[in-house]
mmCIF file of C-alpha atoms in Angstrom:
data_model
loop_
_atom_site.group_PDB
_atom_site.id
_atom_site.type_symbol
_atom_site.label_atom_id
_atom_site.label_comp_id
_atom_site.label_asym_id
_atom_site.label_seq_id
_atom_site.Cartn_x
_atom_site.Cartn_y
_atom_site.Cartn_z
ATOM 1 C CA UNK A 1 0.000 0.000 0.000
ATOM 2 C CA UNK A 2 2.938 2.712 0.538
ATOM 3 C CA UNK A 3 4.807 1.369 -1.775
ATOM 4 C CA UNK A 4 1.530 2.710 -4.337
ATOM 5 C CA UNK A 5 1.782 5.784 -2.853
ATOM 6 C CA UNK A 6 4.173 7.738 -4.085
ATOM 7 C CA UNK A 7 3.144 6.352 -7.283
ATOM 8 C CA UNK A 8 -0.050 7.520 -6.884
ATOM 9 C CA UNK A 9 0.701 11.043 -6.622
ATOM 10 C CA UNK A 10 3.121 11.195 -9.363
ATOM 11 C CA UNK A 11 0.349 10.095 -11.401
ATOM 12 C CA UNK A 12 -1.853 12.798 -9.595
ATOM 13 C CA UNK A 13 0.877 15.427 -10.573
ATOM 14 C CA UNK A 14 1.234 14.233 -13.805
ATOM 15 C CA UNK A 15 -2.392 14.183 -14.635
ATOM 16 C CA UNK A 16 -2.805 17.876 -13.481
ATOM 17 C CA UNK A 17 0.560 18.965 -15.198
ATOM 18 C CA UNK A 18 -1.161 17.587 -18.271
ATOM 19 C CA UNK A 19 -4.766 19.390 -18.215
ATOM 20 C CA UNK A 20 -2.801 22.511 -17.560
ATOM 21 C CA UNK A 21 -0.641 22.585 -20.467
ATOM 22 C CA UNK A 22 -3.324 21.237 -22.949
ATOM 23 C CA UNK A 23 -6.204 24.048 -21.028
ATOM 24 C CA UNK A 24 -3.669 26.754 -22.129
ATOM 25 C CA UNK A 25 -3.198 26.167 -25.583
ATOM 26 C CA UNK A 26 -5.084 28.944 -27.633
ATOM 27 C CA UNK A 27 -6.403 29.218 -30.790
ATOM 28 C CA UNK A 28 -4.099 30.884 -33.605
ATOM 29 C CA UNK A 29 -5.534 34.191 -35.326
ATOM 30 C CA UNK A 30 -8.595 35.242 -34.084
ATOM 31 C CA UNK A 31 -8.917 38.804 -36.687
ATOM 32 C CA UNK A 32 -11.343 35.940 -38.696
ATOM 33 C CA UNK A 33 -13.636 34.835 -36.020
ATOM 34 C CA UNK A 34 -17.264 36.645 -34.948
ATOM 35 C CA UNK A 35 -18.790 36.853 -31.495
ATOM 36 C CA UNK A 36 -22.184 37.974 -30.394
ATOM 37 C CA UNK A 37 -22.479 39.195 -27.018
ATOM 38 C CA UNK A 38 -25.534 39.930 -24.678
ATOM 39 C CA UNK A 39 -26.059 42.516 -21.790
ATOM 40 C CA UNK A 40 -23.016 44.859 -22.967
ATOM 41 C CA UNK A 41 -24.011 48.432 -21.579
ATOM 42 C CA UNK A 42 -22.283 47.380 -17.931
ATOM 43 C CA UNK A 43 -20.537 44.709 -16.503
ATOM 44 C CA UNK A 44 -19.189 41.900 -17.485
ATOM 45 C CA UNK A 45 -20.372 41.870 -21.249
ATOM 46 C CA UNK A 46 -19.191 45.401 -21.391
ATOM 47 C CA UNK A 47 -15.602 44.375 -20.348
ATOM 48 C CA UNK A 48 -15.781 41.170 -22.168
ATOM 49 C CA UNK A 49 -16.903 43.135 -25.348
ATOM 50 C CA UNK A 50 -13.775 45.349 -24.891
ATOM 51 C CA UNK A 51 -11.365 42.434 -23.579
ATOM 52 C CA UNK A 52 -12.307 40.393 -27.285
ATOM 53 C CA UNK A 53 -11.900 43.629 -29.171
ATOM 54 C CA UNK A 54 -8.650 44.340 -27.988
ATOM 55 C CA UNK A 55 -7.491 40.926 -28.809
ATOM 56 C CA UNK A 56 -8.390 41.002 -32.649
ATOM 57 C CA UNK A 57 -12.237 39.433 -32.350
ATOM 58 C CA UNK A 58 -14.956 40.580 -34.343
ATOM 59 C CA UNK A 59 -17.494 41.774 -31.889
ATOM 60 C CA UNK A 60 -20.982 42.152 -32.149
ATOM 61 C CA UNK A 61 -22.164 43.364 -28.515
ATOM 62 C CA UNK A 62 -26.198 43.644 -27.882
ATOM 63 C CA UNK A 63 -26.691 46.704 -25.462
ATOM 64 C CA UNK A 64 -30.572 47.641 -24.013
ATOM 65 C CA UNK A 65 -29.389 51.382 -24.366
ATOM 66 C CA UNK A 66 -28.849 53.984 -26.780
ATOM 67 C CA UNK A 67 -26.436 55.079 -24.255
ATOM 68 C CA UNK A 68 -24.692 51.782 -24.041
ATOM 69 C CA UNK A 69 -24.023 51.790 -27.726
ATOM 70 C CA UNK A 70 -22.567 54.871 -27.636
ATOM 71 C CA UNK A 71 -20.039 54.476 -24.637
ATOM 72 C CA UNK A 72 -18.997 51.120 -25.674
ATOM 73 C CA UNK A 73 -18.659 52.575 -29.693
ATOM 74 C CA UNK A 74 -15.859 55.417 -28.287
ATOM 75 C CA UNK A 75 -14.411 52.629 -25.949
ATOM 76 C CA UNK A 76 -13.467 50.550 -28.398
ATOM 77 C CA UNK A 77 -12.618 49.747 -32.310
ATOM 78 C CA UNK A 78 -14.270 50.097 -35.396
ATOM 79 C CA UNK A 79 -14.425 46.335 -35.578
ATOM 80 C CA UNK A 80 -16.448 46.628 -32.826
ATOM 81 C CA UNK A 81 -20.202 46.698 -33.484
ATOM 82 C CA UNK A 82 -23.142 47.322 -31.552
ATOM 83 C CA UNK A 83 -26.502 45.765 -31.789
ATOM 84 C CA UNK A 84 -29.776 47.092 -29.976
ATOM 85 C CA UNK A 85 -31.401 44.309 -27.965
ATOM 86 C CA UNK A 86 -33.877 43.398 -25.444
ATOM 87 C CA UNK A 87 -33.473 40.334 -24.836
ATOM 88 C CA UNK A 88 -37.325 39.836 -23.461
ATOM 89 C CA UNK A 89 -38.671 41.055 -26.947
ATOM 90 C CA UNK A 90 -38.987 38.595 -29.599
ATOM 91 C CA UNK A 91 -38.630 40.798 -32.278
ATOM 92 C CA UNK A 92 -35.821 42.444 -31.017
ATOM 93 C CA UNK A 93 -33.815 39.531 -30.624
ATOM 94 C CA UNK A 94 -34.972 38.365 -34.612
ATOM 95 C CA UNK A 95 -33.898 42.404 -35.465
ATOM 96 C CA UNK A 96 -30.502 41.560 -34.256
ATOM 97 C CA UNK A 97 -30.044 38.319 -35.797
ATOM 98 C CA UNK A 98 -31.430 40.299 -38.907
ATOM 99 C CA UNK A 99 -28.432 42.755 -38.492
ATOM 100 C CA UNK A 100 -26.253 40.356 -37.470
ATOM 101 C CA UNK A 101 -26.458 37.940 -40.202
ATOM 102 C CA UNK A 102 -26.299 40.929 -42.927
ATOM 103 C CA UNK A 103 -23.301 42.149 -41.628
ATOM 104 C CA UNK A 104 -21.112 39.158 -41.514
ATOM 105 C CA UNK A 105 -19.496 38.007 -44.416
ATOM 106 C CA UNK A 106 -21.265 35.800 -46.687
ATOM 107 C CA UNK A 107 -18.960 32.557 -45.651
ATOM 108 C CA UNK A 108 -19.015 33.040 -42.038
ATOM 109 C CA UNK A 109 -20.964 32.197 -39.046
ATOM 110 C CA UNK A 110 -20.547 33.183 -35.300
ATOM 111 C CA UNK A 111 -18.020 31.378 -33.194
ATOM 112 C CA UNK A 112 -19.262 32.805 -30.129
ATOM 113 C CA UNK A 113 -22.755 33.411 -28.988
ATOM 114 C CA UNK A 114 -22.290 34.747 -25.348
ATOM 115 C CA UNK A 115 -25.396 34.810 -23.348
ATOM 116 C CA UNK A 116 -24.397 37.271 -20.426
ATOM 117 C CA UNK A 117 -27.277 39.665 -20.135
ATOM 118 C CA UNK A 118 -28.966 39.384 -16.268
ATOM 119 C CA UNK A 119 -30.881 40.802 -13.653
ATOM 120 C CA UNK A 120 -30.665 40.753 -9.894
ATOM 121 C CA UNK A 121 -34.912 40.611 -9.299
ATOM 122 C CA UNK A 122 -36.406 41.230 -6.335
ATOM 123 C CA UNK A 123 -34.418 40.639 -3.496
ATOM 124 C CA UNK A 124 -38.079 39.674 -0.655
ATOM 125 C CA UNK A 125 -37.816 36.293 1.066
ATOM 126 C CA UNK A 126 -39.504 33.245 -0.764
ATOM 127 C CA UNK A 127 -43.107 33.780 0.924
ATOM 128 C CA UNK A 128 -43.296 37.892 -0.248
ATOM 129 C CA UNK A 129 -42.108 37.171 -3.714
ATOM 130 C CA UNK A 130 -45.048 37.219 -6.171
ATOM 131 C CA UNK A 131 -45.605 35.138 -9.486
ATOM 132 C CA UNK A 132 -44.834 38.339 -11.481
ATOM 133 C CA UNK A 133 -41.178 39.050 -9.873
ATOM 134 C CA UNK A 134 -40.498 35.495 -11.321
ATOM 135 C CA UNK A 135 -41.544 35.965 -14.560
ATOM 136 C CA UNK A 136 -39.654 39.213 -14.622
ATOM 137 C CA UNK A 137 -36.255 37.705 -13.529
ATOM 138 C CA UNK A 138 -36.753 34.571 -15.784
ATOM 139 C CA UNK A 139 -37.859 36.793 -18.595
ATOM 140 C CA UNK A 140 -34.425 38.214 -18.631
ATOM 141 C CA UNK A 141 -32.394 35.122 -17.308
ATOM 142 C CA UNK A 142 -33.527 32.103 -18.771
ATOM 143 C CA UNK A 143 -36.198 32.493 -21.575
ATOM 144 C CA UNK A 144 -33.985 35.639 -23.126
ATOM 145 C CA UNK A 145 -31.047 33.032 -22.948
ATOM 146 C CA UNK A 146 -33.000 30.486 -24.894
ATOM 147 C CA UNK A 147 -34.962 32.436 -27.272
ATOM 148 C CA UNK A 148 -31.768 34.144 -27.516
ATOM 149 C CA UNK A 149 -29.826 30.969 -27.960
ATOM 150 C CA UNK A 150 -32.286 29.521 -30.789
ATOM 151 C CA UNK A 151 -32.897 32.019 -32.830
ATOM 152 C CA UNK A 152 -28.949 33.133 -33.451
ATOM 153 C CA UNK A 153 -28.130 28.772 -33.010
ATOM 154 C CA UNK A 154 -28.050 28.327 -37.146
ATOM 155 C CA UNK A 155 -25.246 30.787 -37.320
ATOM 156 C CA UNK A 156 -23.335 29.313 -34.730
ATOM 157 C CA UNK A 157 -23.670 25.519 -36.559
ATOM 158 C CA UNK A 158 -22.468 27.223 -39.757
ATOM 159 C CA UNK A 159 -19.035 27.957 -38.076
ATOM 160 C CA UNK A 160 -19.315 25.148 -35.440
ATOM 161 C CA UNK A 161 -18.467 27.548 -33.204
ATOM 162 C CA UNK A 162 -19.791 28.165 -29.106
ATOM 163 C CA UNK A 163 -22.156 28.587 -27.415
ATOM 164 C CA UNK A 164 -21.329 30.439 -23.849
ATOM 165 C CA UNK A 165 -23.941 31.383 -21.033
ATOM 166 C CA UNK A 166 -22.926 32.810 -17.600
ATOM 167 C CA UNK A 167 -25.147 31.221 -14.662
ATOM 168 C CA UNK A 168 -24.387 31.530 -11.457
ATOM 169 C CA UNK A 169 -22.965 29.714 -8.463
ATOM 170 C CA UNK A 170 -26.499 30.601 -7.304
ATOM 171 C CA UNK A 171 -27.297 27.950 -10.207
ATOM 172 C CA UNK A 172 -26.102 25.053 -7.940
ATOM 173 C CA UNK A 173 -27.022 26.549 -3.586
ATOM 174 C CA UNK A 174 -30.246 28.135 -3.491
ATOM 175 C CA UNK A 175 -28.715 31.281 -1.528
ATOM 176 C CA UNK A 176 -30.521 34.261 -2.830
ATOM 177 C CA UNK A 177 -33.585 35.485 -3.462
ATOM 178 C CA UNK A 178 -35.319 32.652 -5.386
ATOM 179 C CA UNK A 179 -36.864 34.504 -8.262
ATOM 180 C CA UNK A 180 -33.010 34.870 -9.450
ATOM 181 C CA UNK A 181 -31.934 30.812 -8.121
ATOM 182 C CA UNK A 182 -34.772 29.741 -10.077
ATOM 183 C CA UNK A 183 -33.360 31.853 -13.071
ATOM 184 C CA UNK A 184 -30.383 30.048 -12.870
ATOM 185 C CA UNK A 185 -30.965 26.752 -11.890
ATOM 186 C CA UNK A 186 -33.278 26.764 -15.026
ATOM 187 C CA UNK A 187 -30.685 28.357 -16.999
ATOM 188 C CA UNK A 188 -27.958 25.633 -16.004
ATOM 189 C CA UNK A 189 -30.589 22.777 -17.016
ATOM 190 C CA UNK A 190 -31.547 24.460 -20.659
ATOM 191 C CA UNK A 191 -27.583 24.758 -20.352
ATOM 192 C CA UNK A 192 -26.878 21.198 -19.965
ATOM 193 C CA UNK A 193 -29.470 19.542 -22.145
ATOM 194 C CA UNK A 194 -27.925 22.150 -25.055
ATOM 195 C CA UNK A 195 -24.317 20.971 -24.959
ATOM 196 C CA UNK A 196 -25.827 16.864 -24.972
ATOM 197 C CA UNK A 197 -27.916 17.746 -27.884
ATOM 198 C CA UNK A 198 -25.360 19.707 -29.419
ATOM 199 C CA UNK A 199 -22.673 17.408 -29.012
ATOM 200 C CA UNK A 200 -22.337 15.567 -32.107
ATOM 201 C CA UNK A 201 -22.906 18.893 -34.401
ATOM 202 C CA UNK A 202 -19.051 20.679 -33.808
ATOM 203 C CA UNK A 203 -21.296 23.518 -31.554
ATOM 204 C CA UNK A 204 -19.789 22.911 -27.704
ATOM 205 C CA UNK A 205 -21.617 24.141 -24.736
ATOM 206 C CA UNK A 206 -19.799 26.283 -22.084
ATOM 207 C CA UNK A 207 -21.011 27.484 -18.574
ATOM 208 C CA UNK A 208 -19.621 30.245 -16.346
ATOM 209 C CA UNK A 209 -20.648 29.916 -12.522
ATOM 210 C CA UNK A 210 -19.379 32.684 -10.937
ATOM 211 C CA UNK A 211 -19.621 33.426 -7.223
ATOM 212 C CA UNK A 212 -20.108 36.701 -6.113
ATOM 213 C CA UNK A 213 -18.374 39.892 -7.939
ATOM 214 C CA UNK A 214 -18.893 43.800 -7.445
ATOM 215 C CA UNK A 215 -20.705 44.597 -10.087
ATOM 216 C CA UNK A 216 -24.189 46.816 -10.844
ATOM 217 C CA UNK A 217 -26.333 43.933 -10.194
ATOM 218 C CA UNK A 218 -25.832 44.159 -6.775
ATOM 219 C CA UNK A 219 -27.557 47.003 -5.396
ATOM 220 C CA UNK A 220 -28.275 47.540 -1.552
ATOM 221 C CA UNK A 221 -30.254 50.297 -1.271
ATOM 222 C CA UNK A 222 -32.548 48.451 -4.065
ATOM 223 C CA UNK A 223 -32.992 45.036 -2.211
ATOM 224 C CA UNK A 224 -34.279 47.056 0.547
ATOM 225 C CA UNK A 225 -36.613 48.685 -1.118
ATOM 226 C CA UNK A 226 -38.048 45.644 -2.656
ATOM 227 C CA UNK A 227 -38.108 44.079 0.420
ATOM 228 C CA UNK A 228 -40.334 47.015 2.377
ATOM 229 C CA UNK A 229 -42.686 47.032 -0.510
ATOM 230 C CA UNK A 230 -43.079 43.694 -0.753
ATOM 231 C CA UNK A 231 -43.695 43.374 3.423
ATOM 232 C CA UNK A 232 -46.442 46.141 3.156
ATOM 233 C CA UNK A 233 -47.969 43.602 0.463
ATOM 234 C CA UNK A 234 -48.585 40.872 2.657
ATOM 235 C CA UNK A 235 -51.461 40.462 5.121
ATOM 236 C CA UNK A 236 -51.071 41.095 8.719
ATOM 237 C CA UNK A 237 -50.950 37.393 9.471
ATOM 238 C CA UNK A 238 -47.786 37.034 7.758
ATOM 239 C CA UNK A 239 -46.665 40.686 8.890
ATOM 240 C CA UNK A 240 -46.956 39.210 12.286
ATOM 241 C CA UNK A 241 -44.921 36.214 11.821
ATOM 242 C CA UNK A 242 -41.642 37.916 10.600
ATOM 243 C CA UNK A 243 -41.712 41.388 12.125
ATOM 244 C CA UNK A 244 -41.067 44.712 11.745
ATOM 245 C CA UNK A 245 -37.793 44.437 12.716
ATOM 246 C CA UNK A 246 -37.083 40.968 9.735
ATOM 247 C CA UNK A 247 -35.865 43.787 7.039
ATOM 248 C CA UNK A 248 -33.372 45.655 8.987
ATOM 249 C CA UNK A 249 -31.831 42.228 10.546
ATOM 250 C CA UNK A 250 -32.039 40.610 6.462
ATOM 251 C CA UNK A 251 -30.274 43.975 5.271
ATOM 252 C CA UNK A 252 -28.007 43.103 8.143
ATOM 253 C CA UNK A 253 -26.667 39.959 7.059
ATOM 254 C CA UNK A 254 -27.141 40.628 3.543
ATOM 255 C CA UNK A 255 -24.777 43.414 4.244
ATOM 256 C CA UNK A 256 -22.047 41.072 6.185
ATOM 257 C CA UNK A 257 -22.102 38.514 3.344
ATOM 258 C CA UNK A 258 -21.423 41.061 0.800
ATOM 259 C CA UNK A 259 -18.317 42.236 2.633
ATOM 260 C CA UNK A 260 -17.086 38.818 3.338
ATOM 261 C CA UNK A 261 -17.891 37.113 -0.008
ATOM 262 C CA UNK A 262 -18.409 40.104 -2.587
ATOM 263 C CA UNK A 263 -14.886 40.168 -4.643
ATOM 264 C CA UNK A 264 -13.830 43.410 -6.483
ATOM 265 C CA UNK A 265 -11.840 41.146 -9.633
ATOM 266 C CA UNK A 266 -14.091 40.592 -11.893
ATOM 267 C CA UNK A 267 -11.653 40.107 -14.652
ATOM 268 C CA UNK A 268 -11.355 36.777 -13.551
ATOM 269 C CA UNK A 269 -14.758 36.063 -14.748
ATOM 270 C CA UNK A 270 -13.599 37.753 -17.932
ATOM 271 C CA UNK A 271 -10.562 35.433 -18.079
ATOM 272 C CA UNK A 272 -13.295 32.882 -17.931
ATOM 273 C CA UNK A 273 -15.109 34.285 -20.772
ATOM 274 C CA UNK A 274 -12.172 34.810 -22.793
ATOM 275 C CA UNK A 275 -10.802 30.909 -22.234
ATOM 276 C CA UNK A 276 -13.862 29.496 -23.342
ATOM 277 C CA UNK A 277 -13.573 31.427 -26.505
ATOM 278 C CA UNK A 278 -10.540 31.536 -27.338
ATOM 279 C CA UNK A 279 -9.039 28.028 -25.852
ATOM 280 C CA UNK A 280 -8.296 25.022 -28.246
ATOM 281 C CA UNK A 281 -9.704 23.031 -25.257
ATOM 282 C CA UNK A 282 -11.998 25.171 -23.486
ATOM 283 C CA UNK A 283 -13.807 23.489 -20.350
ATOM 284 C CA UNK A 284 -17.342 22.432 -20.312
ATOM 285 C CA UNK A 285 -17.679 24.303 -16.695
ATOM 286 C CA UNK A 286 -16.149 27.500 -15.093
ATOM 287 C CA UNK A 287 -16.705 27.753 -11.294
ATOM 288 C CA UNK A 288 -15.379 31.109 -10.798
ATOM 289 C CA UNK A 289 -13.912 32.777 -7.324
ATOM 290 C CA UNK A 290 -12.349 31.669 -4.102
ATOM 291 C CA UNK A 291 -16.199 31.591 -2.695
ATOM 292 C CA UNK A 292 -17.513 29.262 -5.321
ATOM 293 C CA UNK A 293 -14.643 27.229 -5.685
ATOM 294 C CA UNK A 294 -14.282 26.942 -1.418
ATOM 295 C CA UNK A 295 -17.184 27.809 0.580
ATOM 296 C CA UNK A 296 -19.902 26.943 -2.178
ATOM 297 C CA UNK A 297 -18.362 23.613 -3.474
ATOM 298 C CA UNK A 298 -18.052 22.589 -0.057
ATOM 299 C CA UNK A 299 -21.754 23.287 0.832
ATOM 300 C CA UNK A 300 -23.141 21.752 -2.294
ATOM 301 C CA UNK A 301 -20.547 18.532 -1.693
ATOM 302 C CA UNK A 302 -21.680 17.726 2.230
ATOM 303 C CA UNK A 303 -24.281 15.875 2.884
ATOM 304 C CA UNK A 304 -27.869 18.430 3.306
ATOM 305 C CA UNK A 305 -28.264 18.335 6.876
ATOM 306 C CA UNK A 306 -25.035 19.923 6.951
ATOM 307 C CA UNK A 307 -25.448 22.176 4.416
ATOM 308 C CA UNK A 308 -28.623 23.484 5.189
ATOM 309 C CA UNK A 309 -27.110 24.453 8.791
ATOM 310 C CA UNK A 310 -24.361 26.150 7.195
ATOM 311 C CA UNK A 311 -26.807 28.214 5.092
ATOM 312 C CA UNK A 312 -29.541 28.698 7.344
ATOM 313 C CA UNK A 313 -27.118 29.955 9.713
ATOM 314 C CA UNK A 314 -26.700 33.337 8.029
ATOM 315 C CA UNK A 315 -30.487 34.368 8.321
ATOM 316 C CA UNK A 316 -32.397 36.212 10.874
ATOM 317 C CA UNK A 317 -35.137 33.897 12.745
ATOM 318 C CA UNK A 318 -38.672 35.416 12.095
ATOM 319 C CA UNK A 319 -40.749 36.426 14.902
ATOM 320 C CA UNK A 320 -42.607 33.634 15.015
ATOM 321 C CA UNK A 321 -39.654 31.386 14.908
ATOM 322 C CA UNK A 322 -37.596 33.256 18.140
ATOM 323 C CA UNK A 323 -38.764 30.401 20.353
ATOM 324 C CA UNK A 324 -37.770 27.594 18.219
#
């Protein structure tokens, strides 16, 4: 058995060693290859728009804005081109792949279609949340990635190119509000059954699952406002059982999570982006942080009575549960 040891973790090293050297061989000239991009007037399509740009890509980046077009059009190239889209409109989305399809040249097709556009939604607990906060956050999170996703697919076959969606870590512990885990558990299963269908057609299927980054979607003074008009909502029963005093102990620990967990680099999710682009042997996942990759992994990984304690732990206790 010792004797197997060392063995064992030369092959360990060995294995690793390998992955690493094949993970980190990228693709030659990229000046002939076309990527679509969602969700570019902030964040992280904004910097990945300008991070492919500045490496050679042909970008086409979908911005909600008039004022997104223009600040990413002076930020960047001419190669650089942007698209309006709303990705909750049908015929917005069928505009752009309109526009997009005219302006690429007649023997190409898009390498990369990058589904990145999201929304926070409301931020109440489960039992204040409404059937109309869900459809708004799925509207945006999942169904724009899939009507997204089919309608520009064809172009992406004719260069058997990518398809790349950012989820969330959120996608595998139900942590936050649950208008936005449903979002992204749903968009990690529409994810999934893409790159099996996909597989034999030279399209692959890439996920980024990042943890928790300081970007615009997350907005204090917004989840609290949510949350008080959503508590006025409910009827005095409920009222009763959390408390007057749930919100400001919620914002509380909201608050303490955000400066334990919330990291300020998100060009690492970019890096993430960029790999599964622009790799010769990009990976099918990308769990992205030290608080996906650590706390997350491990909470998902034990068994659920443990995890559920380690979760739970960070709420208030309603009211009506101080006794328990």
């Amino acid at each position: 058995m010792f004797d197997l040891l060392p063995l064992c973790v030369v092959l360990i090293v060995m294995f690793l060693t390998g992955s690493l050297i094949i993970r980190s061989r990228k693709l030659g000239d990229l000046s002939g290859r076309y990527v679509f991009i969602t969700g570019c007037d902030t964040g992280f399509g904004n910097m990945l728009a300008k991070r492919l740009d500045s490496l050679g890509m042909n970008v086409f980046a979908g911005c909600l804005t008039p004022k997104g077009q223009q600040d990413l059009e002076k930020a960047t190239s001419k190669r650089l081109v942007t698209v309006a889209l709303d990705v909750t409109n049908e015929d917005s989305i069928r505009k752009a792949y309109a526009e997009v399809k005219q302006k690429l040249p007649h023997d190409k097709g898009l390498w990369g279609l990058v589904n990145n556009a999201g929304v926070a939604g409301n931020a109440s607990p489960l039992e204040w949340q409404t059937i109309e906060n869900y459809r708004k956050c799925n509207d945006v999170n999942l169904y724009g990635m899939i009507n997204v996703t089919t309608v520009f697919l064809p172009l992406v076959r004719k260069a058997k190119g990518r398809v790349v969606s950012i989820t969330s870590i959120m996608g595998r512990v139900a942590l936050v509000p649950s208008p936005y885990v449903v979002s992204k558990y749903g968009a990690e299963g529409f994810c999934d059954c893409l790159r099996y269908q996909l597989y034999n057609s030279g399209v692959t299927v890439h996920i980024i699952e990042p943890g928790f980054f300081k970007t615009a979607i997350i907005n204090i003074e917004d989840s609290e406002r949510d949350m008080r008009k959503s508590f006025q909502a409910l009827e005095n029963e409920q009222k009763e059982f959390y408390g007057e005093h749930y919100i400001s102990e919620l914002m509380d620990s909201a608050n303490k999570t955000i400066d334990e967990l919330v990291s300020p680099n998100t060009y690492k999710v970019v890096d993430a982006f960029t790999h599964a682009l622009t790799a010769v042997y990009p990976r099918a996942r990308y769990v992205v942080g030290f608080d996906a990759n650590i706390q997350f992994r491990l909470i998902w990984t034990l068994p659920e009575w443990i995890g559920d304690r380690l979760v739970t732990s960070r709420f208030p206790k309603p009211a009506g549960c101080q006794n328990r």
